[in-house]
PDB file of C-alpha atoms and ligand atoms in Angstrom:
ATOM      1  CA  MET A   1     -26.222   2.421  -1.125  1.00 84.00           C
ATOM      2  CA  GLN A   2     -25.203   4.501   1.741  1.00 92.00           C
ATOM      3  CA  LEU A   3     -23.753   3.835   5.069  1.00 96.00           C
ATOM      4  CA  VAL A   4     -25.563   5.391   8.012  1.00 97.00           C
ATOM      5  CA  ILE A   5     -23.732   5.496  11.335  1.00 98.00           C
ATOM      6  CA  LYS A   6     -25.701   6.530  14.454  1.00 98.00           C
ATOM      7  CA  ASN A   7     -24.581   7.390  17.884  1.00 98.00           C
ATOM      8  CA  LEU A   8     -21.609   5.009  17.938  1.00 98.00           C
ATOM      9  CA  SER A   9     -19.606   5.069  21.218  1.00 98.00           C
ATOM     10  CA  LYS A  10     -16.569   3.174  22.440  1.00 98.00           C
ATOM     11  CA  THR A  11     -14.584   3.516  25.610  1.00 98.00           C
ATOM     12  CA  TYR A  12     -11.474   1.290  25.972  1.00 97.00           C
ATOM     13  CA  PRO A  13     -10.731  -0.457  29.155  1.00 95.00           C
ATOM     14  CA  GLY A  14      -8.141   2.170  30.145  1.00 93.00           C
ATOM     15  CA  GLY A  15     -10.953   4.715  30.065  1.00 94.00           C
ATOM     16  CA  VAL A  16     -10.167   6.453  26.833  1.00 95.00           C
ATOM     17  CA  ARG A  17     -13.500   7.451  25.024  1.00 97.00           C
ATOM     18  CA  ALA A  18     -12.290   6.858  21.435  1.00 97.00           C
ATOM     19  CA  LEU A  19     -15.802   7.352  19.990  1.00 98.00           C
ATOM     20  CA  ASP A  20     -18.218   9.668  21.564  1.00 97.00           C
ATOM     21  CA  ASN A  21     -21.639   9.532  20.001  1.00 97.00           C
ATOM     22  CA  VAL A  22     -20.460   9.517  16.426  1.00 98.00           C
ATOM     23  CA  SER A  23     -23.170   9.906  13.635  1.00 97.00           C
ATOM     24  CA  MET A  24     -22.523  10.353   9.978  1.00 96.00           C
ATOM     25  CA  THR A  25     -24.034   9.433   6.635  1.00 96.00           C
ATOM     26  CA  ILE A  26     -21.713   8.244   3.999  1.00 95.00           C
ATOM     27  CA  PRO A  27     -23.032   8.026   0.366  1.00 92.00           C
ATOM     28  CA  THR A  28     -21.396   6.227  -2.634  1.00 90.00           C
ATOM     29  CA  GLY A  29     -18.081   7.842  -3.601  1.00 91.00           C
ATOM     30  CA  MET A  30     -15.137   8.977  -1.762  1.00 93.00           C
ATOM     31  CA  PHE A  31     -15.700   9.972   1.865  1.00 96.00           C
ATOM     32  CA  GLY A  32     -12.778  11.573   3.836  1.00 96.00           C
ATOM     33  CA  LEU A  33     -12.532  11.025   7.598  1.00 97.00           C
ATOM     34  CA  LEU A  34     -10.110  13.589   8.612  1.00 96.00           C
ATOM     35  CA  GLY A  35      -8.729  13.907  12.103  1.00 95.00           C
ATOM     36  CA  PRO A  36      -5.382  14.268  14.015  1.00 93.00           C
ATOM     37  CA  ASN A  37      -3.574  11.165  15.467  1.00 92.00           C
ATOM     38  CA  GLY A  38      -5.567   9.750  18.348  1.00 94.00           C
ATOM     39  CA  ALA A  39      -8.896  11.276  17.004  1.00 96.00           C
ATOM     40  CA  GLY A  40     -10.615   7.917  16.913  1.00 96.00           C
ATOM     41  CA  LYS A  41     -10.370   7.033  13.152  1.00 95.00           C
ATOM     42  CA  SER A  42      -8.840   3.659  13.354  1.00 94.00           C
ATOM     43  CA  THR A  43     -11.347   2.832  16.137  1.00 96.00           C
ATOM     44  CA  LEU A  44     -14.224   3.719  13.780  1.00 97.00           C
ATOM     45  CA  MET A  45     -12.662   1.934  10.784  1.00 95.00           C
ATOM     46  CA  ARG A  46     -11.953  -1.303  12.706  1.00 95.00           C
ATOM     47  CA  THR A  47     -15.610  -1.222  14.139  1.00 96.00           C
ATOM     48  CA  LEU A  48     -17.059  -0.854  10.719  1.00 96.00           C
ATOM     49  CA  ALA A  49     -14.737  -3.558   9.471  1.00 94.00           C
ATOM     50  CA  THR A  50     -16.208  -5.783  12.215  1.00 94.00           C
ATOM     51  CA  LEU A  51     -12.737  -6.258  13.783  1.00 93.00           C
ATOM     52  CA  GLN A  52     -13.774  -4.872  17.100  1.00 95.00           C
ATOM     53  CA  THR A  53     -17.110  -4.022  18.826  1.00 96.00           C
ATOM     54  CA  ALA A  54     -18.738  -0.730  19.888  1.00 97.00           C
ATOM     55  CA  ASP A  55     -20.323  -0.185  23.206  1.00 98.00           C
ATOM     56  CA  SER A  56     -23.432   1.325  21.686  1.00 98.00           C
ATOM     57  CA  GLY A  57     -24.871   2.735  18.417  1.00 98.00           C
ATOM     58  CA  SER A  58     -25.557   1.325  14.964  1.00 98.00           C
ATOM     59  CA  ALA A  59     -24.204   1.319  11.456  1.00 97.00           C
ATOM     60  CA  MET A  60     -26.445   0.301   8.511  1.00 97.00           C
ATOM     61  CA  LEU A  61     -25.080  -0.293   4.976  1.00 95.00           C
ATOM     62  CA  GLY A  62     -28.291  -0.052   2.915  1.00 93.00           C
ATOM     63  CA  THR A  63     -30.407  -2.580   4.916  1.00 95.00           C
ATOM     64  CA  LEU A  64     -27.570  -4.494   6.351  1.00 96.00           C
ATOM     65  CA  ASP A  65     -26.841  -4.054  10.050  1.00 97.00           C
ATOM     66  CA  VAL A  66     -23.049  -3.859   9.949  1.00 97.00           C
ATOM     67  CA  LEU A  67     -22.325  -4.364  13.665  1.00 96.00           C
ATOM     68  CA  ASN A  68     -24.397  -7.444  13.943  1.00 96.00           C
ATOM     69  CA  ASN A  69     -23.690  -9.461  10.831  1.00 96.00           C
ATOM     70  CA  LYS A  70     -19.997 -10.012  10.741  1.00 93.00           C
ATOM     71  CA  ARG A  71     -19.994 -12.731   8.074  1.00 92.00           C
ATOM     72  CA  GLU A  72     -22.264 -10.808   5.615  1.00 94.00           C
ATOM     73  CA  VAL A  73     -20.272  -7.544   6.072  1.00 94.00           C
ATOM     74  CA  ARG A  74     -16.919  -9.399   5.453  1.00 90.00           C
ATOM     75  CA  GLU A  75     -18.272 -10.642   2.172  1.00 90.00           C
ATOM     76  CA  LEU A  76     -18.846  -7.068   0.916  1.00 92.00           C
ATOM     77  CA  LEU A  77     -16.023  -5.369   2.610  1.00 94.00           C
ATOM     78  CA  GLY A  78     -12.606  -4.422   1.369  1.00 94.00           C
ATOM     79  CA  TYR A  79     -10.143  -3.260   4.058  1.00 92.00           C
ATOM     80  CA  LEU A  80      -6.765  -1.790   3.765  1.00 91.00           C
ATOM     81  CA  PRO A  81      -5.440  -1.443   7.246  1.00 87.00           C
ATOM     82  CA  GLN A  82      -2.869   0.987   8.481  1.00 80.00           C
ATOM     83  CA  GLU A  83      -0.411  -1.799   8.944  1.00 73.00           C
ATOM     84  CA  PHE A  84      -0.653  -4.406   6.315  1.00 69.00           C
ATOM     85  CA  GLY A  85       1.808  -6.610   8.117  1.00 70.00           C
ATOM     86  CA  VAL A  86       4.776  -8.404   6.776  1.00 71.00           C
ATOM     87  CA  TYR A  87       5.212  -8.633   3.014  1.00 75.00           C
ATOM     88  CA  PRO A  88       6.496 -12.058   2.183  1.00 81.00           C
ATOM     89  CA  ARG A  89       9.080 -12.823  -0.445  1.00 87.00           C
ATOM     90  CA  THR A  90       6.560 -14.046  -3.015  1.00 93.00           C
ATOM     91  CA  SER A  91       5.442 -12.533  -6.201  1.00 96.00           C
ATOM     92  CA  ALA A  92       2.338 -10.324  -6.405  1.00 96.00           C
ATOM     93  CA  THR A  93       0.563 -12.888  -8.433  1.00 97.00           C
ATOM     94  CA  VAL A  94       1.186 -15.707  -5.974  1.00 96.00           C
ATOM     95  CA  LEU A  95       0.251 -13.657  -2.952  1.00 95.00           C
ATOM     96  CA  LEU A  96      -2.869 -12.283  -4.430  1.00 96.00           C
ATOM     97  CA  THR A  97      -3.930 -15.663  -5.624  1.00 96.00           C
ATOM     98  CA  HIS A  98      -3.447 -16.968  -2.135  1.00 94.00           C
ATOM     99  CA  LEU A  99      -5.494 -14.218  -0.607  1.00 93.00           C
ATOM    100  CA  ALA A 100      -8.196 -14.814  -3.247  1.00 95.00           C
ATOM    101  CA  THR A 101      -8.288 -18.471  -2.288  1.00 94.00           C
ATOM    102  CA  LEU A 102      -8.558 -17.546   1.485  1.00 91.00           C
ATOM    103  CA  LYS A 103     -11.387 -15.154   0.647  1.00 90.00           C
ATOM    104  CA  GLY A 104     -13.222 -17.653  -1.498  1.00 91.00           C
ATOM    105  CA  VAL A 105     -12.980 -15.501  -4.540  1.00 93.00           C
ATOM    106  CA  GLY A 106     -13.433 -17.323  -7.946  1.00 91.00           C
ATOM    107  CA  ARG A 107     -15.177 -20.533  -8.556  1.00 92.00           C
ATOM    108  CA  ASN A 108     -12.046 -22.410  -9.687  1.00 94.00           C
ATOM    109  CA  SER A 109      -8.309 -21.769 -10.322  1.00 94.00           C
ATOM    110  CA  VAL A 110      -8.794 -20.596 -13.911  1.00 96.00           C
ATOM    111  CA  GLU A 111     -11.362 -18.027 -12.824  1.00 96.00           C
ATOM    112  CA  ARG A 112      -9.152 -16.934  -9.892  1.00 96.00           C
ATOM    113  CA  ARG A 113      -6.209 -16.498 -12.238  1.00 96.00           C
ATOM    114  CA  GLU A 114      -8.227 -14.180 -14.453  1.00 97.00           C
ATOM    115  CA  ILE A 115      -9.485 -12.102 -11.488  1.00 97.00           C
ATOM    116  CA  VAL A 116      -6.051 -11.782 -10.108  1.00 97.00           C
ATOM    117  CA  ALA A 117      -4.515 -10.726 -13.386  1.00 97.00           C
ATOM    118  CA  GLY A 118      -7.435  -8.208 -13.856  1.00 95.00           C
ATOM    119  CA  LEU A 119      -6.859  -6.638 -10.488  1.00 95.00           C
ATOM    120  CA  LEU A 120      -3.091  -6.351 -10.910  1.00 96.00           C
ATOM    121  CA  GLU A 121      -3.717  -4.744 -14.258  1.00 94.00           C
ATOM    122  CA  ARG A 122      -6.300  -2.385 -12.607  1.00 90.00           C
ATOM    123  CA  VAL A 123      -3.778  -1.206  -9.908  1.00 92.00           C
ATOM    124  CA  ASN A 124      -1.098  -0.947 -12.520  1.00 91.00           C
ATOM    125  CA  LEU A 125       1.154  -3.646 -11.098  1.00 95.00           C
ATOM    126  CA  TYR A 126       0.709  -6.153 -13.984  1.00 96.00           C
ATOM    127  CA  ASN A 127       4.161  -5.387 -15.407  1.00 97.00           C
ATOM    128  CA  VAL A 128       5.801  -6.211 -12.124  1.00 97.00           C
ATOM    129  CA  ARG A 129       3.470  -9.014 -11.054  1.00 97.00           C
ATOM    130  CA  SER A 130       6.321 -11.595 -10.897  1.00 97.00           C
ATOM    131  CA  LYS A 131       8.473  -9.451  -8.640  1.00 96.00           C
ATOM    132  CA  SER A 132       8.626 -10.127  -4.910  1.00 94.00           C
ATOM    133  CA  VAL A 133       6.149  -7.873  -2.985  1.00 93.00           C
ATOM    134  CA  ALA A 134       8.863  -7.520  -0.313  1.00 91.00           C
ATOM    135  CA  ASN A 135      10.905  -5.494  -2.794  1.00 92.00           C
ATOM    136  CA  TYR A 136       8.030  -3.217  -3.860  1.00 92.00           C
ATOM    137  CA  SER A 137       8.286   0.647  -3.107  1.00 89.00           C
ATOM    138  CA  GLY A 138       5.824   2.050  -0.661  1.00 87.00           C
ATOM    139  CA  GLY A 139       3.454   3.241  -3.434  1.00 88.00           C
ATOM    140  CA  MET A 140       3.561  -0.155  -5.050  1.00 91.00           C
ATOM    141  CA  ARG A 141       2.703  -1.813  -1.771  1.00 90.00           C
ATOM    142  CA  GLN A 142      -0.309   0.465  -1.215  1.00 89.00           C
ATOM    143  CA  ARG A 143      -1.541  -0.268  -4.749  1.00 91.00           C
ATOM    144  CA  PHE A 144      -1.146  -4.037  -3.992  1.00 93.00           C
ATOM    145  CA  GLY A 145      -3.076  -3.394  -0.756  1.00 92.00           C
ATOM    146  CA  ILE A 146      -5.880  -1.929  -2.821  1.00 91.00           C
ATOM    147  CA  ALA A 147      -5.786  -4.920  -5.115  1.00 94.00           C
ATOM    148  CA  GLN A 148      -6.228  -7.241  -2.180  1.00 94.00           C
ATOM    149  CA  ALA A 149      -9.040  -5.105  -0.720  1.00 94.00           C
ATOM    150  CA  LEU A 150     -10.765  -5.210  -4.079  1.00 94.00           C
ATOM    151  CA  LEU A 151     -10.926  -9.004  -4.092  1.00 95.00           C
ATOM    152  CA  GLY A 152     -14.608 -10.103  -4.268  1.00 93.00           C
ATOM    153  CA  ASP A 153     -15.900  -6.749  -5.577  1.00 91.00           C
ATOM    154  CA  PRO A 154     -16.571  -4.988  -2.181  1.00 94.00           C
ATOM    155  CA  LYS A 155     -19.397  -2.545  -1.856  1.00 93.00           C
ATOM    156  CA  LEU A 156     -17.755  -0.967   1.091  1.00 95.00           C
ATOM    157  CA  LEU A 157     -14.017  -0.099   0.887  1.00 95.00           C
ATOM    158  CA  ILE A 158     -12.106   1.144   3.952  1.00 95.00           C
ATOM    159  CA  VAL A 159      -8.655   2.561   3.650  1.00 93.00           C
ATOM    160  CA  ASP A 160      -6.939   3.666   6.857  1.00 90.00           C
ATOM    161  CA  GLU A 161      -4.126   6.282   6.525  1.00 87.00           C
ATOM    162  CA  PRO A 162      -3.065   5.048   3.065  1.00 88.00           C
ATOM    163  CA  THR A 163      -0.840   7.765   1.877  1.00 87.00           C
ATOM    164  CA  ALA A 164       1.470   8.230   4.833  1.00 80.00           C
ATOM    165  CA  GLY A 165       5.042   7.785   3.693  1.00 78.00           C
ATOM    166  CA  LEU A 166       4.358   7.980  -0.136  1.00 84.00           C
ATOM    167  CA  ASP A 167       6.226  10.349  -2.288  1.00 86.00           C
ATOM    168  CA  PRO A 168       4.228  12.913  -4.332  1.00 87.00           C
ATOM    169  CA  GLY A 169       4.284  10.833  -7.513  1.00 87.00           C
ATOM    170  CA  GLU A 170       3.311   7.689  -5.728  1.00 85.00           C
ATOM    171  CA  ARG A 171       0.617   9.610  -3.863  1.00 87.00           C
ATOM    172  CA  ASN A 172      -0.833  10.932  -7.096  1.00 89.00           C
ATOM    173  CA  ARG A 173      -0.965   7.448  -8.661  1.00 85.00           C
ATOM    174  CA  PHE A 174      -2.668   6.240  -5.557  1.00 87.00           C
ATOM    175  CA  TYR A 175      -5.217   9.063  -5.681  1.00 88.00           C
ATOM    176  CA  ASN A 176      -6.055   8.262  -9.286  1.00 89.00           C
ATOM    177  CA  LEU A 177      -6.587   4.706  -8.448  1.00 88.00           C
ATOM    178  CA  LEU A 178      -8.778   5.357  -5.472  1.00 89.00           C
ATOM    179  CA  SER A 179     -10.928   7.883  -7.275  1.00 89.00           C
ATOM    180  CA  GLU A 180     -11.659   5.439  -9.969  1.00 88.00           C
ATOM    181  CA  VAL A 181     -12.792   2.826  -7.457  1.00 87.00           C
ATOM    182  CA  GLY A 182     -14.893   5.442  -5.649  1.00 85.00           C
ATOM    183  CA  GLU A 183     -17.119   5.742  -8.695  1.00 83.00           C
ATOM    184  CA  SER A 184     -19.053   2.588  -7.828  1.00 80.00           C
ATOM    185  CA  VAL A 185     -18.663   1.915  -4.124  1.00 90.00           C
ATOM    186  CA  VAL A 186     -18.605   3.595  -0.730  1.00 94.00           C
ATOM    187  CA  VAL A 187     -14.966   4.343  -0.007  1.00 95.00           C
ATOM    188  CA  ILE A 188     -13.962   5.634   3.388  1.00 96.00           C
ATOM    189  CA  LEU A 189     -10.550   7.259   3.430  1.00 95.00           C
ATOM    190  CA  SER A 190      -9.230   7.890   6.983  1.00 94.00           C
ATOM    191  CA  THR A 191      -6.364  10.302   6.983  1.00 93.00           C
ATOM    192  CA  HIS A 192      -4.676  13.083   8.975  1.00 92.00           C
ATOM    193  CA  ILE A 193      -3.446  14.572   5.719  1.00 90.00           C
ATOM    194  CA  VAL A 194      -5.735  17.492   4.528  1.00 92.00           C
ATOM    195  CA  GLU A 195      -4.359  17.224   0.994  1.00 88.00           C
ATOM    196  CA  ASP A 196      -5.887  13.583   0.626  1.00 90.00           C
ATOM    197  CA  VAL A 197      -9.390  14.781   1.379  1.00 94.00           C
ATOM    198  CA  LYS A 198      -9.062  17.995  -0.631  1.00 90.00           C
ATOM    199  CA  GLU A 199      -7.953  16.103  -3.775  1.00 87.00           C
ATOM    200  CA  LEU A 200     -10.222  13.140  -3.568  1.00 90.00           C
ATOM    201  CA  CYS A 201     -13.341  13.475  -1.450  1.00 94.00           C
ATOM    202  CA  THR A 202     -16.740  14.773  -2.280  1.00 93.00           C
ATOM    203  CA  ASN A 203     -17.900  14.388   1.270  1.00 95.00           C
ATOM    204  CA  MET A 204     -16.022  14.581   4.513  1.00 97.00           C
ATOM    205  CA  SER A 205     -16.120  14.640   8.351  1.00 97.00           C
ATOM    206  CA  ILE A 206     -13.603  16.117  10.722  1.00 96.00           C
ATOM    207  CA  ILE A 207     -13.341  14.174  13.916  1.00 96.00           C
ATOM    208  CA  ASN A 208     -11.327  14.892  17.051  1.00 96.00           C
ATOM    209  CA  ASN A 209     -11.440  13.228  20.574  1.00 95.00           C
ATOM    210  CA  GLY A 210     -13.956  10.790  19.219  1.00 97.00           C
ATOM    211  CA  ARG A 211     -16.399  13.550  18.206  1.00 96.00           C
ATOM    212  CA  VAL A 212     -17.647  14.775  14.844  1.00 96.00           C
ATOM    213  CA  LEU A 213     -16.843  18.449  14.499  1.00 95.00           C
ATOM    214  CA  PHE A 214     -17.779  18.985  10.828  1.00 94.00           C
ATOM    215  CA  ALA A 215     -19.725  17.041   8.179  1.00 95.00           C
ATOM    216  CA  GLY A 216     -20.196  18.143   4.681  1.00 94.00           C
ATOM    217  CA  SER A 217     -18.261  18.808   1.491  1.00 94.00           C
ATOM    218  CA  PRO A 218     -14.734  20.217   1.437  1.00 94.00           C
ATOM    219  CA  SER A 219     -15.995  23.367  -0.273  1.00 93.00           C
ATOM    220  CA  GLN A 220     -18.838  23.792   2.252  1.00 93.00           C
ATOM    221  CA  ALA A 221     -16.116  23.400   4.888  1.00 93.00           C
ATOM    222  CA  GLU A 222     -14.193  26.334   3.300  1.00 93.00           C
ATOM    223  CA  VAL A 223     -17.355  28.517   2.953  1.00 93.00           C
ATOM    224  CA  SER A 224     -18.061  28.057   6.554  1.00 90.00           C
ATOM    225  CA  LEU A 225     -14.987  30.112   7.447  1.00 92.00           C
ATOM    226  CA  GLU A 226     -15.407  32.787   4.772  1.00 94.00           C
ATOM    227  CA  GLY A 227     -14.322  36.259   5.955  1.00 95.00           C
ATOM    228  CA  ARG A 228     -12.750  34.993   9.190  1.00 95.00           C
ATOM    229  CA  ILE A 229      -9.274  33.924   8.072  1.00 96.00           C
ATOM    230  CA  TRP A 230      -6.559  36.609   7.845  1.00 96.00           C
ATOM    231  CA  ALA A 231      -2.877  36.166   6.753  1.00 96.00           C
ATOM    232  CA  LYS A 232       0.265  37.959   7.253  1.00 95.00           C
ATOM    233  CA  SER A 233       3.936  37.371   6.497  1.00 95.00           C
ATOM    234  CA  MET A 234       6.028  38.220   9.635  1.00 94.00           C
ATOM    235  CA  SER A 235       9.273  37.917  11.356  1.00 92.00           C
ATOM    236  CA  LYS A 236       9.880  35.113  13.810  1.00 89.00           C
ATOM    237  CA  GLU A 237       9.892  37.600  16.735  1.00 90.00           C
ATOM    238  CA  GLU A 238       6.613  38.959  15.643  1.00 93.00           C
ATOM    239  CA  LEU A 239       5.210  35.477  15.315  1.00 92.00           C
ATOM    240  CA  ARG A 240       5.891  34.740  19.017  1.00 92.00           C
ATOM    241  CA  LYS A 241       4.062  38.029  20.040  1.00 92.00           C
ATOM    242  CA  CYS A 242       1.240  37.178  17.619  1.00 93.00           C
ATOM    243  CA  GLN A 243       0.834  33.619  19.092  1.00 91.00           C
ATOM    244  CA  SER A 244       0.300  34.959  22.500  1.00 92.00           C
ATOM    245  CA  GLU A 245      -2.157  37.752  21.493  1.00 93.00           C
ATOM    246  CA  MET A 246      -4.196  36.420  18.557  1.00 94.00           C
ATOM    247  CA  ASP A 247      -6.146  33.280  17.537  1.00 94.00           C
ATOM    248  CA  VAL A 248      -3.366  31.767  15.345  1.00 95.00           C
ATOM    249  CA  ILE A 249      -4.743  28.798  13.205  1.00 94.00           C
ATOM    250  CA  SER A 250      -1.552  27.892  11.418  1.00 92.00           C
ATOM    251  CA  ASN A 251       1.855  29.176  10.481  1.00 92.00           C
ATOM    252  CA  LYS A 252       3.970  28.076   7.602  1.00 91.00           C
ATOM    253  CA  LEU A 253       7.319  29.091   6.324  1.00 92.00           C
ATOM    254  CA  ILE A 254       7.336  30.498   2.923  1.00 91.00           C
ATOM    255  CA  GLU A 255      10.740  31.162   1.621  1.00 90.00           C
ATOM    256  CA  GLY A 256      12.018  30.962   5.265  1.00 89.00           C
ATOM    257  CA  ARG A 257       9.582  33.551   6.675  1.00 91.00           C
ATOM    258  CA  PRO A 258       6.465  32.655   8.666  1.00 92.00           C
ATOM    259  CA  VAL A 259       3.132  33.235   7.020  1.00 95.00           C
ATOM    260  CA  VAL A 260       0.490  33.209   9.728  1.00 95.00           C
ATOM    261  CA  HIS A 261      -3.144  32.519   9.422  1.00 96.00           C
ATOM    262  CA  VAL A 262      -5.282  33.865  12.265  1.00 96.00           C
ATOM    263  CA  TYR A 263      -9.039  33.489  12.958  1.00 95.00           C
ATOM    264  CA  SER A 264     -10.866  36.697  13.633  1.00 95.00           C
ATOM    265  CA  GLU A 265     -14.550  37.718  13.098  1.00 94.00           C
ATOM    266  CA  THR A 266     -13.334  41.223  12.220  1.00 95.00           C
ATOM    267  CA  ASN A 267     -10.376  42.678  10.442  1.00 95.00           C
ATOM    268  CA  PRO A 268      -7.531  42.512  12.850  1.00 94.00           C
ATOM    269  CA  GLY A 269      -5.697  45.365  10.941  1.00 92.00           C
ATOM    270  CA  ASN A 270      -1.916  45.529  11.630  1.00 91.00           C
ATOM    271  CA  GLY A 271      -1.031  44.423   8.137  1.00 94.00           C
ATOM    272  CA  PHE A 272      -3.220  41.255   8.071  1.00 96.00           C
ATOM    273  CA  ALA A 273      -5.086  40.740   4.789  1.00 96.00           C
ATOM    274  CA  ALA A 274      -8.145  38.684   4.200  1.00 96.00           C
ATOM    275  CA  VAL A 275      -7.608  35.356   2.455  1.00 96.00           C
ATOM    276  CA  ALA A 276      -9.933  32.661   1.103  1.00 95.00           C
ATOM    277  CA  PRO A 277     -10.099  29.905   3.642  1.00 95.00           C
ATOM    278  CA  ASN A 278      -8.622  26.579   2.669  1.00 94.00           C
ATOM    279  CA  LEU A 279      -9.423  23.104   3.957  1.00 94.00           C
ATOM    280  CA  GLU A 280      -6.285  23.321   6.206  1.00 93.00           C
ATOM    281  CA  ASP A 281      -7.670  26.456   7.898  1.00 94.00           C
ATOM    282  CA  VAL A 282     -10.916  24.572   8.452  1.00 94.00           C
ATOM    283  CA  PHE A 283      -9.147  21.522   9.900  1.00 94.00           C
ATOM    284  CA  PHE A 284      -6.879  23.449  12.273  1.00 93.00           C
ATOM    285  CA  SER A 285      -9.573  25.870  13.345  1.00 93.00           C
ATOM    286  CA  GLN A 286     -11.982  23.033  14.133  1.00 92.00           C
ATOM    287  CA  ILE A 287      -9.334  21.172  16.135  1.00 91.00           C
ATOM    288  CA  LYS A 288      -8.371  24.186  17.918  1.00 88.00           C
ATOM    289  CA  HIS A 289     -11.829  25.535  18.618  1.00 84.00           C
ATOM    290  CA  CYS A 290     -13.021  21.947  19.410  1.00 74.00           C
ATOM    291  CA  SER A 291     -14.529  22.634  22.798  1.00 50.00           C
ATOM    292  CA  ARG A 292     -16.199  25.825  21.527  1.00 46.00           C
ATOM    293  CA  VAL A 293     -17.814  24.090  18.497  1.00 41.00           C
ATOM    294  CA  ALA A 294     -18.808  20.900  20.375  1.00 37.00           C
TER     295      ALA A 294
HETATM  296  P1  ADP B 301      -6.546   7.514  15.164  1.00 70.25           P
HETATM  297  O1  ADP B 301      -6.782   6.356  14.296  1.00 70.25           O
HETATM  298  O2  ADP B 301      -7.430   8.707  14.826  1.00 70.25           O
HETATM  299  O3  ADP B 301      -5.117   7.823  15.380  1.00 70.25           O
HETATM  300  P2  ADP B 301      -7.353   5.633  17.339  1.00 70.25           P
HETATM  301  O4  ADP B 301      -8.749   5.223  17.013  1.00 70.25           O
HETATM  302  O5  ADP B 301      -6.189   4.745  16.941  1.00 70.25           O
HETATM  303  O6  ADP B 301      -7.132   7.039  16.596  1.00 70.25           O
HETATM  304  O7  ADP B 301      -7.229   6.031  18.856  1.00 70.25           O
HETATM  305  C1  ADP B 301      -8.241   6.796  19.593  1.00 70.25           C
HETATM  306  C2  ADP B 301      -7.930   6.838  21.033  1.00 70.25           C
HETATM  307  O8  ADP B 301      -8.067   5.549  21.562  1.00 70.25           O
HETATM  308  C3  ADP B 301      -6.458   7.207  21.249  1.00 70.25           C
HETATM  309  O9  ADP B 301      -6.414   7.983  22.503  1.00 70.25           O
HETATM  310  C4  ADP B 301      -5.735   5.980  21.534  1.00 70.25           C
HETATM  311  O10 ADP B 301      -4.707   6.013  22.374  1.00 70.25           O
HETATM  312  C5  ADP B 301      -6.888   5.073  22.174  1.00 70.25           C
HETATM  313  N1  ADP B 301      -6.742   3.633  21.816  1.00 70.25           N
HETATM  314  C6  ADP B 301      -6.736   3.067  20.591  1.00 70.25           C
HETATM  315  N2  ADP B 301      -6.662   1.719  20.654  1.00 70.25           N
HETATM  316  C7  ADP B 301      -6.670   1.435  21.887  1.00 70.25           C
HETATM  317  C8  ADP B 301      -6.666   0.201  22.583  1.00 70.25           C
HETATM  318  N3  ADP B 301      -6.642  -1.017  22.040  1.00 70.25           N
HETATM  319  N4  ADP B 301      -6.755   0.294  24.005  1.00 70.25           N
HETATM  320  C9  ADP B 301      -6.741   1.476  24.713  1.00 70.25           C
HETATM  321  N5  ADP B 301      -6.731   2.656  24.001  1.00 70.25           N
HETATM  322  C10 ADP B 301      -6.802   2.614  22.664  1.00 70.25           C
END
């Protein structure tokens, strides 16, 4: 099963063109949709989740026309939105059972109880299933969010910016959970965090201003910049000069001193050394060179 999106466009009433002729093919497994805030990720996710409409274009999941079959899509969709809303003071078991009932999962209460227990086990919340979800940590809430998204065995799972605000340990647990899920279904992970895509995704797209700037695997993305990224550790004064004279892709402080990555087709000299491009270089250079690439 794969999801094929063709020429999807959406302009909001205010005139913002949030999706501009977006096409991408998303196979089974983890797919990363990487873009800065405002790129159009949530618009795309909500459109695929049938929560809003596009102006034109199509999305086919196998033979199912996603944009014109709301009911069928919702039956095979799991969705973890950016804001899951208010977490009530009920236990995980009670809340998940309630959501299962709303979604029509399980033929009777016995079957539902088994499904709910199985899902809480799968997301590693079984031991805390009787605790109030309102008191869960950020990571536990996100895992609960995945459990509700997995109700009804979805074939398409959409997770919108799921790791924002998680600490490194929680993020790792969440990664492990998602990568297990991704073995059998199409998972679209929308994020502005490069690390998420690098750790998890076999395929990815970079989008900005509603347009696809890159499509491929993270390693293909890195290879595409081979020989064109140069690094140098420098003083803050030198950084200012460098920023006005060179094509600076990123600068990070390492032990308090800026380490600058620049884009250059040829060796810029002046103490810069060639480095192997990483996904962050690809992301920042694509965003910066957006108009050139598009
Ligand atoms: P992302 O999820 O990548 O941050 P969004 O899809 O939320 O991006 O937003 C894409 C663009 O569309 C932004 O410029 C945003 O301000 C605009 N936008 C999003 N939702 C609406 C809306 N309901 N009405 C008008 N503009 C919107």
